[in-house]
PDB file of C-alpha atoms in Angstrom:
ATOM      1  CA  MET A   1      91.861 109.761  80.483  1.00  0.00           C
ATOM      2  CA  LEU A   2      93.970 107.180  81.814  1.00  0.00           C
ATOM      3  CA  VAL A   3      97.661 107.490  81.776  1.00  0.00           C
ATOM      4  CA  ASN A   4      98.485 103.875  80.737  1.00  0.00           C
ATOM      5  CA  ARG A   5      95.523 101.979  79.154  1.00  0.00           C
ATOM      6  CA  ARG A   6      96.794  98.837  80.875  1.00  0.00           C
ATOM      7  CA  ASP A   7      95.246 100.145  83.698  1.00  0.00           C
ATOM      8  CA  VAL A   8      91.654  99.113  82.545  1.00  0.00           C
ATOM      9  CA  HIS A   9      92.981  95.520  84.042  1.00  0.00           C
ATOM     10  CA  SER A  10      93.213  97.579  87.151  1.00  0.00           C
ATOM     11  CA  LEU A  11      89.614  99.420  86.644  1.00  0.00           C
ATOM     12  CA  ALA A  12      88.080  95.455  86.182  1.00  0.00           C
ATOM     13  CA  TYR A  13      89.277  94.586  89.722  1.00  0.00           C
ATOM     14  CA  LEU A  14      88.146  97.723  91.421  1.00  0.00           C
ATOM     15  CA  ALA A  15      84.612  97.019  89.876  1.00  0.00           C
ATOM     16  CA  ALA A  16      84.600  93.321  90.188  1.00  0.00           C
ATOM     17  CA  LEU A  17      85.132  93.173  94.076  1.00  0.00           C
ATOM     18  CA  PRO A  18      82.077  95.596  95.159  1.00  0.00           C
ATOM     19  CA  ALA A  19      79.936  93.872  92.486  1.00  0.00           C
ATOM     20  CA  LEU A  20      80.664  89.789  93.778  1.00  0.00           C
ATOM     21  CA  ALA A  21      80.048  91.381  97.526  1.00  0.00           C
ATOM     22  CA  ALA A  22      76.712  93.075  96.358  1.00  0.00           C
ATOM     23  CA  TRP A  23      75.538  90.293  94.397  1.00  0.00           C
ATOM     24  CA  GLN A  24      76.196  87.685  97.243  1.00  0.00           C
ATOM     25  CA  TRP A  25      74.663  90.139  99.746  1.00  0.00           C
ATOM     26  CA  VAL A  26      71.435  90.153  97.740  1.00  0.00           C
ATOM     27  CA  HIS A  27      71.363  86.404  96.519  1.00  0.00           C
ATOM     28  CA  GLY A  28      73.403  84.782  99.154  1.00  0.00           C
ATOM     29  CA  PHE A  29      77.043  83.052 100.002  1.00  0.00           C
ATOM     30  CA  SER A  30      78.534  81.508  96.813  1.00  0.00           C
ATOM     31  CA  LEU A  31      81.992  79.917  97.776  1.00  0.00           C
ATOM     32  CA  PRO A  32      83.107  79.961  94.065  1.00  0.00           C
ATOM     33  CA  LEU A  33      82.437  83.828  94.493  1.00  0.00           C
ATOM     34  CA  TYR A  34      83.524  84.193  97.900  1.00  0.00           C
ATOM     35  CA  ALA A  35      86.973  82.745  96.531  1.00  0.00           C
ATOM     36  CA  ALA A  36      87.390  85.261  93.873  1.00  0.00           C
ATOM     37  CA  MET A  37      86.307  87.994  96.220  1.00  0.00           C
ATOM     38  CA  LEU A  38      89.542  86.808  98.156  1.00  0.00           C
ATOM     39  CA  PHE A  39      91.748  86.815  95.165  1.00  0.00           C
ATOM     40  CA  LEU A  40      90.634  90.120  94.467  1.00  0.00           C
ATOM     41  CA  THR A  41      91.279  91.615  97.627  1.00  0.00           C
ATOM     42  CA  LEU A  42      95.204  90.620  96.990  1.00  0.00           C
ATOM     43  CA  GLY A  43      94.954  92.497  93.469  1.00  0.00           C
ATOM     44  CA  ILE A  44      93.067  95.663  95.384  1.00  0.00           C
ATOM     45  CA  GLY A  45      96.259  95.948  97.639  1.00  0.00           C
ATOM     46  CA  VAL A  46      98.436  96.083  94.780  1.00  0.00           C
ATOM     47  CA  ILE A  47      96.305  98.356  92.842  1.00  0.00           C
ATOM     48  CA  HIS A  48      96.448 100.354  95.905  1.00  0.00           C
ATOM     49  CA  HIS A  49     100.359 100.199  95.810  1.00  0.00           C
ATOM     50  CA  ASN A  50     100.423 101.198  92.321  1.00  0.00           C
ATOM     51  CA  HIS A  51      98.196 104.334  92.574  1.00  0.00           C
ATOM     52  CA  THR A  52     100.470 105.955  95.014  1.00  0.00           C
ATOM     53  CA  HIS A  53     103.706 105.129  92.627  1.00  0.00           C
ATOM     54  CA  ARG A  54     102.070 106.304  89.560  1.00  0.00           C
ATOM     55  CA  ARG A  55      98.751 107.821  89.212  1.00  0.00           C
ATOM     56  CA  MET A  56      96.327 106.280  87.359  1.00  0.00           C
ATOM     57  CA  TRP A  57      93.966 109.273  85.895  1.00  0.00           C
ATOM     58  CA  ARG A  58      95.613 112.618  84.126  1.00  0.00           C
ATOM     59  CA  ASN A  59      92.690 113.942  86.288  1.00  0.00           C
ATOM     60  CA  LYS A  60      93.399 115.285  89.789  1.00  0.00           C
ATOM     61  CA  HIS A  61      90.199 114.685  91.061  1.00  0.00           C
ATOM     62  CA  LEU A  62      89.522 111.455  89.319  1.00  0.00           C
ATOM     63  CA  ASN A  63      92.805 110.192  91.211  1.00  0.00           C
ATOM     64  CA  ARG A  64      91.189 111.957  94.592  1.00  0.00           C
ATOM     65  CA  ALA A  65      88.099 109.624  93.721  1.00  0.00           C
ATOM     66  CA  THR A  66      89.929 106.176  93.143  1.00  0.00           C
ATOM     67  CA  ASP A  67      92.064 107.214  96.561  1.00  0.00           C
ATOM     68  CA  LEU A  68      88.328 107.144  98.094  1.00  0.00           C
ATOM     69  CA  TRP A  69      87.316 103.810  96.216  1.00  0.00           C
ATOM     70  CA  LEU A  70      90.484 102.035  97.196  1.00  0.00           C
ATOM     71  CA  SER A  71      90.209 103.102 100.960  1.00  0.00           C
ATOM     72  CA  LEU A  72      86.557 101.892 100.621  1.00  0.00           C
ATOM     73  CA  LEU A  73      87.750  98.478  99.406  1.00  0.00           C
ATOM     74  CA  GLN A  74      91.157  97.783 101.277  1.00  0.00           C
ATOM     75  CA  GLY A  75      89.164  98.886 104.345  1.00  0.00           C
ATOM     76  CA  HIS A  76      92.150 101.072 105.023  1.00  0.00           C
ATOM     77  CA  PRO A  77      93.122 104.726 103.719  1.00  0.00           C
ATOM     78  CA  THR A  78      95.343 104.990 100.943  1.00  0.00           C
ATOM     79  CA  TYR A  79      97.437 107.963 102.559  1.00  0.00           C
ATOM     80  CA  VAL A  80      99.492 105.346 104.667  1.00  0.00           C
ATOM     81  CA  PHE A  81     101.695 104.073 101.472  1.00  0.00           C
ATOM     82  CA  TYR A  82     103.097 107.659 101.721  1.00  0.00           C
ATOM     83  CA  PRO A  83     104.611 107.449 105.337  1.00  0.00           C
ATOM     84  CA  ALA A  84     104.967 103.767 105.126  1.00  0.00           C
ATOM     85  CA  HIS A  85     106.098 102.759 101.890  1.00  0.00           C
ATOM     86  CA  VAL A  86     107.366 105.543  99.773  1.00  0.00           C
ATOM     87  CA  ALA A  87     109.200 107.767 102.541  1.00  0.00           C
ATOM     88  CA  ASN A  88     110.273 104.751 104.380  1.00  0.00           C
ATOM     89  CA  HIS A  89     110.467 101.191 102.289  1.00  0.00           C
ATOM     90  CA  HIS A  90     111.516 102.509  99.160  1.00  0.00           C
ATOM     91  CA  ARG A  91     113.922 105.213 100.934  1.00  0.00           C
ATOM     92  CA  TYR A  92     115.758 102.657 103.180  1.00  0.00           C
ATOM     93  CA  ARG A  93     115.112  99.214 100.965  1.00  0.00           C
ATOM     94  CA  HIS A  94     115.191  97.198 103.822  1.00  0.00           C
ATOM     95  CA  GLY A  95     117.870  98.663 105.597  1.00  0.00           C
ATOM     96  CA  VAL A  96     118.483  99.148 109.251  1.00  0.00           C
ATOM     97  CA  LYS A  97     116.428 102.404 109.117  1.00  0.00           C
ATOM     98  CA  ASP A  98     113.542 100.685 107.397  1.00  0.00           C
ATOM     99  CA  VAL A  99     110.992 100.500 110.341  1.00  0.00           C
ATOM    100  CA  ALA A 100     109.292  97.159 108.971  1.00  0.00           C
ATOM    101  CA  ARG A 101     112.655  95.844 107.881  1.00  0.00           C
ATOM    102  CA  THR A 102     112.106  91.646 108.664  1.00  0.00           C
ATOM    103  CA  TYR A 103     114.967  90.806 110.807  1.00  0.00           C
ATOM    104  CA  ARG A 104     113.958  93.372 113.286  1.00  0.00           C
ATOM    105  CA  PHE A 105     111.748  91.501 114.933  1.00  0.00           C
ATOM    106  CA  GLY A 106     113.537  87.983 116.654  1.00  0.00           C
ATOM    107  CA  GLY A 107     116.050  88.133 114.183  1.00  0.00           C
ATOM    108  CA  ASP A 108     116.580  87.388 110.433  1.00  0.00           C
ATOM    109  CA  THR A 109     113.840  84.596 109.810  1.00  0.00           C
ATOM    110  CA  ASN A 110     112.354  82.816 107.160  1.00  0.00           C
ATOM    111  CA  HIS A 111     109.887  80.511 108.340  1.00  0.00           C
ATOM    112  CA  LEU A 112     105.763  80.218 108.141  1.00  0.00           C
ATOM    113  CA  TRP A 113     105.229  81.652 112.004  1.00  0.00           C
ATOM    114  CA  GLY A 114     107.619  84.777 110.957  1.00  0.00           C
ATOM    115  CA  TYR A 115     105.016  85.137 107.779  1.00  0.00           C
ATOM    116  CA  LEU A 116     102.145  84.899 109.561  1.00  0.00           C
ATOM    117  CA  ILE A 117     103.118  87.007 112.519  1.00  0.00           C
ATOM    118  CA  HIS A 118     104.874  89.747 110.341  1.00  0.00           C
ATOM    119  CA  PRO A 119     101.304  92.008 109.865  1.00  0.00           C
ATOM    120  CA  LEU A 120     100.752  92.679 113.324  1.00  0.00           C
ATOM    121  CA  GLN A 121     104.624  93.262 113.981  1.00  0.00           C
ATOM    122  CA  ALA A 122     104.608  95.721 111.125  1.00  0.00           C
ATOM    123  CA  VAL A 123     101.622  97.564 112.307  1.00  0.00           C
ATOM    124  CA  ALA A 124     102.675  98.299 115.661  1.00  0.00           C
ATOM    125  CA  VAL A 125     105.850 100.283 113.995  1.00  0.00           C
ATOM    126  CA  LEU A 126     104.233 101.838 111.222  1.00  0.00           C
ATOM    127  CA  TYR A 127     101.133 103.228 112.690  1.00  0.00           C
ATOM    128  CA  PRO A 128     103.467 105.714 114.551  1.00  0.00           C
ATOM    129  CA  LEU A 129     104.872 106.755 111.464  1.00  0.00           C
ATOM    130  CA  PHE A 130     101.340 107.436 110.164  1.00  0.00           C
ATOM    131  CA  TRP A 131     100.480 109.578 112.950  1.00  0.00           C
ATOM    132  CA  ARG A 132     103.448 111.611 112.874  1.00  0.00           C
ATOM    133  CA  TRP A 133     102.997 112.059 109.147  1.00  0.00           C
ATOM    134  CA  LEU A 134      99.412 112.972 109.887  1.00  0.00           C
ATOM    135  CA  LEU A 135     100.402 115.747 112.531  1.00  0.00           C
ATOM    136  CA  ARG A 136     102.922 117.316 110.441  1.00  0.00           C
ATOM    137  CA  GLN A 137     100.330 117.912 107.604  1.00  0.00           C
ATOM    138  CA  TYR A 138      97.705 119.207 110.235  1.00  0.00           C
ATOM    139  CA  ARG A 139     100.482 121.637 111.418  1.00  0.00           C
ATOM    140  CA  ARG A 140     100.922 122.494 108.047  1.00  0.00           C
ATOM    141  CA  GLY A 141      97.561 123.339 106.972  1.00  0.00           C
ATOM    142  CA  SER A 142      98.209 120.644 104.219  1.00  0.00           C
ATOM    143  CA  GLY A 143      95.415 119.956 102.188  1.00  0.00           C
ATOM    144  CA  ALA A 144      96.707 116.289 102.352  1.00  0.00           C
ATOM    145  CA  TRP A 145      95.492 116.013 105.971  1.00  0.00           C
ATOM    146  CA  ARG A 146      91.828 116.664 104.840  1.00  0.00           C
ATOM    147  CA  HIS A 147      92.148 114.115 102.142  1.00  0.00           C
ATOM    148  CA  ALA A 148      93.566 111.493 104.609  1.00  0.00           C
ATOM    149  CA  LEU A 149      90.663 112.344 107.031  1.00  0.00           C
ATOM    150  CA  CYS A 150      88.128 112.057 104.606  1.00  0.00           C
ATOM    151  CA  GLN A 151      89.384 108.341 103.814  1.00  0.00           C
ATOM    152  CA  TYR A 152      88.966 107.588 107.306  1.00  0.00           C
ATOM    153  CA  LEU A 153      85.523 108.803 107.711  1.00  0.00           C
ATOM    154  CA  ALA A 154      84.433 106.914 104.295  1.00  0.00           C
ATOM    155  CA  VAL A 155      85.537 103.794 105.811  1.00  0.00           C
ATOM    156  CA  LEU A 156      83.926 103.951 109.041  1.00  0.00           C
ATOM    157  CA  ALA A 157      80.454 105.475 107.499  1.00  0.00           C
ATOM    158  CA  LEU A 158      80.500 102.571 104.933  1.00  0.00           C
ATOM    159  CA  TRP A 159      81.444 100.152 108.150  1.00  0.00           C
ATOM    160  CA  GLY A 160      78.578 101.575 110.131  1.00  0.00           C
ATOM    161  CA  GLY A 161      76.338 101.573 107.378  1.00  0.00           C
ATOM    162  CA  LEU A 162      76.442  98.128 106.037  1.00  0.00           C
ATOM    163  CA  ALA A 163      76.954  96.842 109.605  1.00  0.00           C
ATOM    164  CA  TRP A 164      73.649  98.521 110.655  1.00  0.00           C
ATOM    165  CA  VAL A 165      71.673  96.769 107.885  1.00  0.00           C
ATOM    166  CA  ASP A 166      73.191  93.478 108.484  1.00  0.00           C
ATOM    167  CA  LEU A 167      75.681  92.712 111.189  1.00  0.00           C
ATOM    168  CA  GLU A 168      76.535  89.021 109.422  1.00  0.00           C
ATOM    169  CA  LYS A 169      76.561  90.040 106.080  1.00  0.00           C
ATOM    170  CA  TRP A 170      79.050  92.740 107.096  1.00  0.00           C
ATOM    171  CA  LEU A 171      81.522  90.712 108.841  1.00  0.00           C
ATOM    172  CA  LEU A 172      81.275  88.151 106.055  1.00  0.00           C
ATOM    173  CA  LEU A 173      81.309  90.036 102.935  1.00  0.00           C
ATOM    174  CA  VAL A 174      82.981  93.085 103.940  1.00  0.00           C
ATOM    175  CA  LEU A 175      85.287  93.118 107.086  1.00  0.00           C
ATOM    176  CA  LEU A 176      86.561  89.391 106.491  1.00  0.00           C
ATOM    177  CA  PRO A 177      87.721  89.934 102.781  1.00  0.00           C
ATOM    178  CA  GLN A 178      89.296  93.531 103.779  1.00  0.00           C
ATOM    179  CA  LEU A 179      91.440  91.947 106.275  1.00  0.00           C
ATOM    180  CA  HIS A 180      92.464  89.291 104.391  1.00  0.00           C
ATOM    181  CA  GLY A 181      93.539  91.976 101.507  1.00  0.00           C
ATOM    182  CA  LEU A 182      95.443  93.718 104.659  1.00  0.00           C
ATOM    183  CA  HIS A 183      97.251  90.479 105.806  1.00  0.00           C
ATOM    184  CA  TRP A 184      98.503  89.513 102.225  1.00  0.00           C
ATOM    185  CA  LEU A 185      99.236  93.737 101.778  1.00  0.00           C
ATOM    186  CA  LEU A 186     101.525  93.582 104.797  1.00  0.00           C
ATOM    187  CA  ALA A 187     102.699  89.846 104.733  1.00  0.00           C
ATOM    188  CA  THR A 188     104.085  90.407 101.012  1.00  0.00           C
ATOM    189  CA  ASN A 189     107.142  92.445 102.759  1.00  0.00           C
ATOM    190  CA  TYR A 190     108.094  89.336 104.381  1.00  0.00           C
ATOM    191  CA  LEU A 191     107.618  87.022 101.303  1.00  0.00           C
ATOM    192  CA  GLN A 192     109.778  90.101  99.167  1.00  0.00           C
ATOM    193  CA  HIS A 193     112.480  90.382 101.960  1.00  0.00           C
ATOM    194  CA  ALA A 194     112.767  88.215 104.723  1.00  0.00           C
ATOM    195  CA  HIS A 195     116.691  86.402 104.358  1.00  0.00           C
ATOM    196  CA  ALA A 196     117.395  88.949 101.454  1.00  0.00           C
ATOM    197  CA  ASP A 197     120.538  91.263 102.468  1.00  0.00           C
ATOM    198  CA  GLY A 198     119.083  94.808 103.843  1.00  0.00           C
ATOM    199  CA  ALA A 199     122.904  95.938 103.419  1.00  0.00           C
ATOM    200  CA  SER A 200     123.406  95.356 100.005  1.00  0.00           C
ATOM    201  CA  ARG A 201     123.105  97.520  96.992  1.00  0.00           C
ATOM    202  CA  ILE A 202     121.032  94.974  95.374  1.00  0.00           C
ATOM    203  CA  ASP A 203     120.496  92.172  97.080  1.00  0.00           C
ATOM    204  CA  TYR A 204     117.464  93.355  99.012  1.00  0.00           C
ATOM    205  CA  ALA A 205     114.689  91.784  97.303  1.00  0.00           C
ATOM    206  CA  ARG A 206     113.407  88.537  96.196  1.00  0.00           C
ATOM    207  CA  ASN A 207     111.525  88.130  93.181  1.00  0.00           C
ATOM    208  CA  PHE A 208     108.858  85.832  91.807  1.00  0.00           C
ATOM    209  CA  GLU A 209     107.586  84.645  88.336  1.00  0.00           C
ATOM    210  CA  GLY A 210     104.925  82.583  87.089  1.00  0.00           C
ATOM    211  CA  TRP A 211     101.199  83.394  87.221  1.00  0.00           C
ATOM    212  CA  VAL A 212     101.373  86.123  90.045  1.00  0.00           C
ATOM    213  CA  ASN A 213     102.697  88.909  87.644  1.00  0.00           C
ATOM    214  CA  PRO A 214      99.937  88.517  84.848  1.00  0.00           C
ATOM    215  CA  LEU A 215      97.057  88.394  87.538  1.00  0.00           C
ATOM    216  CA  LEU A 216      98.722  90.601  90.285  1.00  0.00           C
ATOM    217  CA  PHE A 217     100.141  93.411  88.347  1.00  0.00           C
ATOM    218  CA  ASN A 218     103.656  92.233  88.164  1.00  0.00           C
ATOM    219  CA  ILE A 219     104.089  92.620  91.900  1.00  0.00           C
ATOM    220  CA  GLY A 220     106.810  89.514  91.775  1.00  0.00           C
ATOM    221  CA  LEU A 221     109.192  91.638  89.719  1.00  0.00           C
ATOM    222  CA  HIS A 222     110.577  93.510  93.216  1.00  0.00           C
ATOM    223  CA  THR A 223     114.066  94.841  92.395  1.00  0.00           C
ATOM    224  CA  ALA A 224     113.094  96.216  89.184  1.00  0.00           C
ATOM    225  CA  HIS A 225     110.203  97.556  91.017  1.00  0.00           C
ATOM    226  CA  HIS A 226     112.653  99.035  93.472  1.00  0.00           C
ATOM    227  CA  GLU A 227     115.444 100.380  91.100  1.00  0.00           C
ATOM    228  CA  HIS A 228     112.524 102.145  89.192  1.00  0.00           C
ATOM    229  CA  PRO A 229     109.763 102.902  91.395  1.00  0.00           C
ATOM    230  CA  ARG A 230     108.016 105.452  88.836  1.00  0.00           C
ATOM    231  CA  ALA A 231     107.784 103.054  86.468  1.00  0.00           C
ATOM    232  CA  HIS A 232     104.469 101.721  85.372  1.00  0.00           C
ATOM    233  CA  TRP A 233     103.538  98.260  86.404  1.00  0.00           C
ATOM    234  CA  SER A 234     103.239  96.934  82.906  1.00  0.00           C
ATOM    235  CA  GLU A 235     106.932  97.992  81.965  1.00  0.00           C
ATOM    236  CA  LEU A 236     108.442  95.624  84.783  1.00  0.00           C
ATOM    237  CA  THR A 237     108.832  93.157  82.609  1.00  0.00           C
ATOM    238  CA  LYS A 238     110.498  94.611  80.412  1.00  0.00           C
ATOM    239  CA  LEU A 239     113.028  95.749  83.194  1.00  0.00           C
ATOM    240  CA  HIS A 240     113.116  92.455  85.369  1.00  0.00           C
ATOM    241  CA  PRO A 241     115.707  90.516  82.888  1.00  0.00           C
ATOM    242  CA  HIS A 242     118.349  93.574  83.454  1.00  0.00           C
ATOM    243  CA  TYR A 243     118.280  92.537  87.320  1.00  0.00           C
ATOM    244  CA  ARG A 244     117.544  89.000  87.230  1.00  0.00           C
ATOM    245  CA  ASP A 245     121.440  87.961  86.697  1.00  0.00           C
ATOM    246  CA  LYS A 246     122.623  90.612  88.840  1.00  0.00           C
ATOM    247  CA  VAL A 247     120.962  89.474  92.130  1.00  0.00           C
ATOM    248  CA  HIS A 248     121.826  86.472  94.403  1.00  0.00           C
ATOM    249  CA  PRO A 249     120.524  83.612  92.414  1.00  0.00           C
ATOM    250  CA  ARG A 250     118.387  82.433  95.843  1.00  0.00           C
ATOM    251  CA  LEU A 251     116.601  85.567  95.246  1.00  0.00           C
ATOM    252  CA  ASN A 252     115.027  84.750  91.929  1.00  0.00           C
ATOM    253  CA  ALA A 253     112.845  82.499  93.933  1.00  0.00           C
ATOM    254  CA  GLY A 254     110.599  81.076  90.912  1.00  0.00           C
ATOM    255  CA  GLY A 255     106.597  80.960  91.315  1.00  0.00           C
ATOM    256  CA  LEU A 256     105.176  82.523  94.611  1.00  0.00           C
ATOM    257  CA  LEU A 257     103.183  79.321  95.834  1.00  0.00           C
ATOM    258  CA  PRO A 258     105.980  76.981  94.958  1.00  0.00           C
ATOM    259  CA  TYR A 259     108.258  79.190  96.943  1.00  0.00           C
ATOM    260  CA  MET A 260     105.830  79.092 100.050  1.00  0.00           C
ATOM    261  CA  PHE A 261     105.359  75.555  99.860  1.00  0.00           C
ATOM    262  CA  ARG A 262     108.978  74.632  99.793  1.00  0.00           C
ATOM    263  CA  THR A 263     110.268  77.360 102.387  1.00  0.00           C
ATOM    264  CA  PHE A 264     107.229  77.067 104.945  1.00  0.00           C
ATOM    265  CA  LEU A 265     106.201  73.708 104.531  1.00  0.00           C
ATOM    266  CA  LEU A 266     108.944  71.667 103.657  1.00  0.00           C
ATOM    267  CA  GLY A 267     111.942  73.529 104.869  1.00  0.00           C
ATOM    268  CA  PRO A 268     111.550  72.779 108.426  1.00  0.00           C
ATOM    269  CA  PHE A 269     111.551  69.253 107.566  1.00  0.00           C
ATOM    270  CA  PHE A 270     114.019  68.649 104.781  1.00  0.00           C
ATOM    271  CA  PRO A 271     117.309  70.963 105.076  1.00  0.00           C
ATOM    272  CA  ARG A 272     117.485  70.985 101.237  1.00  0.00           C
ATOM    273  CA  TRP A 273     114.543  73.373 101.116  1.00  0.00           C
ATOM    274  CA  ARG A 274     115.171  75.390 103.937  1.00  0.00           C
ATOM    275  CA  SER A 275     115.812  79.356 103.549  1.00  0.00           C
ATOM    276  CA  ARG A 276     119.007  80.809 104.505  1.00  0.00           C
ATOM    277  CA  PRO A 277     120.283  84.322 105.529  1.00  0.00           C
ATOM    278  CA  LEU A 278     122.015  86.283 102.875  1.00  0.00           C
ATOM    279  CA  MET A 279     123.075  89.080 105.334  1.00  0.00           C
ATOM    280  CA  ASP A 280     125.994  89.359 107.481  1.00  0.00           C
ATOM    281  CA  PRO A 281     125.021  88.933 111.061  1.00  0.00           C
ATOM    282  CA  THR A 282     126.827  91.643 112.240  1.00  0.00           C
ATOM    283  CA  GLU A 283     124.649  94.132 109.972  1.00  0.00           C
ATOM    284  CA  ILE A 284     121.312  92.590 111.751  1.00  0.00           C
ATOM    285  CA  ARG A 285     119.408  95.164 114.493  1.00  0.00           C
TER     286      ARG A 285
END
């Protein structure tokens, strides 16, 4: 009943993360397995994002169940992608009305501190969006309100139950990996948009190629995703070449980890590797 059979890849990640946590809960901590868990938390965030744009199942109840499963694995309800991502980020594309635009916080930056602090800055401006969205759904008597409430209750029940059984294991095997995944989920906005041009029709996003895409559901092909938000993630490899030559060359950043190494670690010391803004300073506000 999958809409696209390539989402078997997604299902494997959704099963592997709790399996690795459960094995270590019973048998003890394993550094290689824990490292795999931390990587899988990145994948869960991308699946979370993808499932919002294109529902994974043909069956409504399976999609609702997947929302709850993603909420439990992510440590945060899935509904937040509707007000924060679809209605805000995709609508305004890093423009001045995008509430989590990277240049909103201390100017148009692209450096290590900006990357590290961006998740906290984003949370501060996104949570009012969440509350307003929930209040509107509640006033309308919408089923979306009840579904969002169930997601919160499910996360809190899981946390409370596991913490009661063993607080240290819950912190190590559940909460810390979830926080790691949430950091990457929010910080990815900085990687994809810092020093891009929020006023441009096409130069608003950065693209990454290499292993990040087969491992993390083509998350690096960001311009193609923005231009075709309803396209399944597996289709982005065919769409990306159409935009690769249209965006500013600096927005085709190559591999993700080499980009981060150049920009965040070498850039402060070597001007050759320093990131430079594409946006007109008069547009920044």
